[in-house]
Amino acid sequence: MAKLRTEEFLVNMGPHHPSTHGVCRLVLTMDGEKVVHIEPVIGYLHRAIEKICENRTYPQCSPMMDRFEYVTAMASDHVYALAVEKLAGLEVPERAEYLRVIMVELNRIASHLIFWGVTAMDVGAYTPFLYGLREREDIIDLFEMTCGQRLTYNYIRIGGVSQDIPDEFVPKCREFMDKLWGKFADYEGLLNENPIWLVRTKGIGVLTAEKAIAFGASGPVLRASGVDYDVRRDDPYSIYDKFNFEIPTQKNGDSYDRFIQRIDEMKASLRIIEQALDNLPEGDIKCKVKPKFKPPAGEVYSRIESARGEMGVYIRSDGSTKPVRVKLRGSSYNHLRLVPEIATDVLIADLVTIFATLDIIMPEVDR
Amino acid sequence: MNPPVIAIGELHGVFKWLHELLVSIGLPEPLQNIVMYGALGVTVFSVLSLFALFLVWWERKIAAHIQQRFGPMRVGWHGWYQTVMDALKLLQKEDIRIETRDKIVFFWAPIVCFVAAFLAYVAMPFGRGLIVADLNIGILYIMAVTTFTVISLLMAGWGSNNKYALLGGMRSAAQVVSYEVPMVVSLLAVILYTGSLSMVDIVEAQSGWFNWFIFRVPFGPIAFVTYTIAAIAEANRTPFDIPEAEQELVAGYNIEYSGMKFAMFFLAEFVNMFTVSAIAATVFLGGWNGPWLPSWVWFLGKTLLMVFFLMLVRWTYPRLRVDQLMEFAWKFLVPVTFANLILAAILKHYGLYWE
Amino acid sequence: MRILDHIRNLLKGLGIAGKHLGRHAITIQYPEERMDMPERSRGIVVLLSDKETGELNCTSCELCMRACPTAAIKIVAHRDENKKKVLDEFVVDNGLCCFCGLCEEACNFSALKMATKYEFSTLGKDELIWDVDKLQQVGRDVDYVDTRKKKKPKPDKPAETKTTNDSTAPAKNDPPTDSAKPAAGTQEKQTATPVPEADGKDTTTSPEAVKEPPVVADPDLPADPPEVTKPTVAKNPAPGNEDKEQGGQTDGTS
């Protein structure tokens, strides 16, 4: 029987689209319902952060780093501060380190809650989005109580943190953590075992471990494919070597595993925060930084484990008050390259699922 | 022709007065009947439109409260006339028409959809004696007429001259046609026990305590569940809302419609939802049977209960992919409903159930 | 049977969604109800005035202008005949402001604060540019902690310029001028404004007033925000000023 000749057509899943996270344009070549070729077109959210930083002094670059990845702004601030401190040889007081860890882990939970909600919404369940945001409201209330802002915190500075936590932070944080532990039963009952969810995400977009490593994937995407690598444990920075935390991994590397992986990571983060709150020392929150800050000439690359993967900052300095070159490495850039790899020859609904579970956000891609 | 039979005292009074008025004017008999049926049609149409408006508001409130927020609050107490305002807003919007559209098809698609949605209420029993025409093929007529919406979806997809719309229209047509089969067959399994296709007879067969078809285990609940799933697919609601899934192809078949044409599609969807819930209430939940309260209150209550269930399902579950949807219909629902039908027939043949 | 498991999980999902129907909503009806903003909340930039006299606290030191990463603040000042700085223009472009709070931390005189107010939408971008009157007016009812050191009688001891640039140099709170308001523990009588262009913006125009010859001492900008413990100050404390070493809000006057 002769095969029916069909014609492929181009569809633009354009920058304005409800389910590309941010402004990403995907030019799809489709054969009926199946996607044959994907070409991402990026640059719609480019704000020239790296270039701007070349004309700002080191303390003035901190607010810029918030905007590099605004969903986990604490982590972005953190990686920059770590890089500058490494360059200048500054030693951060212990209380500041503990506070940093608490804030970064809280931000990781907030980011994973957004991921959970948005992925569910992309696959079609609208309610988890609101539930995730409801929990996140508590987290950013904690942040607002400490540093004054809800999204672009400018809290983690070179040498420490900018302000000490108020008295009501610790009780409120513990209250939030108890509440969130109780909510996991709800979250898992809503989607994890739902047969519709299983049939939509199991076996979709399988990413093997070799491919993940070859494409430079990191973070939950890598761990969901079975590779046990976490920058916090394998290349420790800050005081992560003092904490006792497990790194969950999954086996199959499909969309379902990437989804479950981040829920497990939320639980691991909660345990880290608990340990940090229990052992929070007294002391300074910032080391003495010269007002006209001039690190020695040299270059440094520092990386952290952010919610999406490995986030890195490379700084080259010539001894003046402004950096010569700041290069930002975001994990979503590498993960976006995975999309044509694992989302070809799938139906368009699966493309949406895969794009959502890779947790790609455009500010990290475009900077 | 006889004047239409409408019971409840007041309405009979109004129609009787109208009939006498027409007689006294001296209109010839055919014209009298036309005017009377016209008045009846207008009544049913307006009542249903009000229900549709109410359902839109109710859906938004239920969705909001499931998500722990409020929903419409500004326009009236808790936003009760929000839908009226939305309809007025849509009325004053520009009717955007693309140059390259297929003019006739584009124009008639929303009208066909709207009309097809209301046609089913000719044979719908709203209460004891409250039915426009007690057709002796009632349920068959309703099933046939609810399929007209497929034509309008295809017309909308084709007439828009837009590949997104066409894709959406085709998917939607495939989905609705596929789910017709389990829907009809699961209704058949219980209608075996009434001996007649007339809606009034179906409801009468469920009078008395615990006579409702849903309680007639084992075939009753199975038929109810499969009917509900097929009904959700017929009404194009999540988890079967591929045609209007925003995340995939931005509003499928009605993407090129604006203003009142879009409003017609939108309202027709809610009227359709009311239709399938009303059929479920009539056939499975006992129609207008129930003690103490007037019969139309029971009918309305049961229908709204089904509508509530449909809304709860919409806001809880993710959606199925289109090939999974079709697979589910043909590979799972059709065999199950046919097996259920055979089971019901066997039980009836050997007299294991009361008539 | 798996089908029963599936049905049970589906019903569980419905139950979880359904039980939220009984709970009260967690949203509030803005603008009838408003949330209480925490006190550290960073809203719009305002200029603070003295609580008794009602005059601006700002001394035109321009530290905030230099700290701002987006050049949202523009200050024009000049010196009058007593070599005292007088503020001519203080313009904040709220369209450029990124609400980072660096200006508030840079200020030593409790002159600038990011108030908790946030409702200032306008219909045009030019209405977002606020001058000193508007800034002061909006800031009139903003409560703040006055961290300025009170005026104390000037001790007659030599003005010493410090050698700075050692890596542990604490920040010194030097107002660029203004013997009328000595900052904590400082003994420098700068008559000249420090001109640290490198800390400023390349894009801003430096105000015309800052054309004095540079000081001997390297100008040091305070690194700590006002609410934190003040760094240890003077290397050569004046008699009676030793207790200032602890910093804080103490106003150790002799």
Tab-separated table of C-alpha atoms in Angstrom, chain A residues 9-12 17-19 33 121-127 130-131 134 190-191 194 196-197 199-200 204 347-350 352, chain B residues 65-69 163-164 167 171 238-239 241-242 244-250 314-324:
chain	number	residue	atom	x	y	z
A	9	PHE	CA	4.494	22.746	7.494
A	10	LEU	CA	6.173	25.296	9.650
A	11	VAL	CA	4.546	26.393	12.834
A	12	ASN	CA	5.918	29.152	14.953
A	17	HIS	CA	2.884	31.689	23.999
A	18	PRO	CA	1.285	30.528	27.186
A	19	SER	CA	3.640	27.672	27.679
A	33	GLU	CA	0.652	16.268	14.656
A	121	MET	CA	-0.534	23.864	34.163
A	122	ASP	CA	1.217	23.131	30.898
A	123	VAL	CA	0.014	19.551	30.956
A	124	GLY	CA	-3.509	20.758	31.667
A	125	ALA	CA	-4.203	20.728	35.385
A	126	TYR	CA	-4.744	24.332	36.365
A	127	THR	CA	-5.127	24.021	40.092
A	130	LEU	CA	-2.322	28.152	42.499
A	131	TYR	CA	-1.374	25.746	45.251
A	134	ARG	CA	0.209	29.815	47.746
A	190	LEU	CA	-3.064	15.276	43.387
A	191	LEU	CA	-0.777	14.328	40.558
A	194	ASN	CA	-3.025	10.189	38.768
A	196	ILE	CA	-3.805	10.733	33.391
A	197	TRP	CA	-0.605	12.296	34.677
A	199	VAL	CA	0.149	8.439	30.864
A	200	ARG	CA	1.172	11.977	29.936
A	204	ILE	CA	8.061	10.931	27.487
A	347	LEU	CA	3.573	14.910	19.267
A	348	ILE	CA	3.243	18.561	20.017
A	349	ALA	CA	1.624	17.923	23.360
A	350	ASP	CA	4.710	15.997	24.402
A	352	VAL	CA	5.156	21.064	25.745
B	65	HIS	CA	-12.692	28.463	45.485
B	66	ILE	CA	-10.912	25.274	44.603
B	67	GLN	CA	-7.873	27.466	44.090
B	68	GLN	CA	-8.493	29.329	47.344
B	69	ARG	CA	-9.267	32.649	45.814
B	163	LYS	CA	-3.956	25.958	10.095
B	164	TYR	CA	-4.293	26.207	13.847
B	167	LEU	CA	-6.121	21.352	13.314
B	171	ARG	CA	-9.254	17.031	16.349
B	238	THR	CA	-10.730	18.831	30.482
B	239	PRO	CA	-9.421	16.174	30.552
B	241	ASP	CA	-10.245	19.701	26.000
B	242	ILE	CA	-7.602	19.346	23.332
B	244	GLU	CA	-9.402	24.466	23.178
B	245	ALA	CA	-6.179	23.797	25.005
B	246	GLU	CA	-4.480	27.122	25.398
B	247	GLN	CA	-1.109	25.723	26.099
B	248	GLU	CA	-0.896	23.852	22.880
B	249	LEU	CA	-2.297	25.789	20.011
B	250	VAL	CA	-3.962	28.802	21.512
B	314	ARG	CA	-12.136	20.061	34.959
B	315	TRP	CA	-10.174	21.851	37.623
B	316	THR	CA	-8.460	18.784	38.996
B	317	TYR	CA	-7.160	16.623	36.194
B	318	PRO	CA	-4.559	17.273	33.530
B	319	ARG	CA	-5.521	16.750	29.932
B	320	LEU	CA	-5.029	13.754	27.740
B	321	ARG	CA	-3.037	13.867	24.562
B	322	VAL	CA	-5.123	13.503	21.448
B	323	ASP	CA	-3.975	10.027	20.482
B	324	GLN	CA	-4.340	8.835	24.066
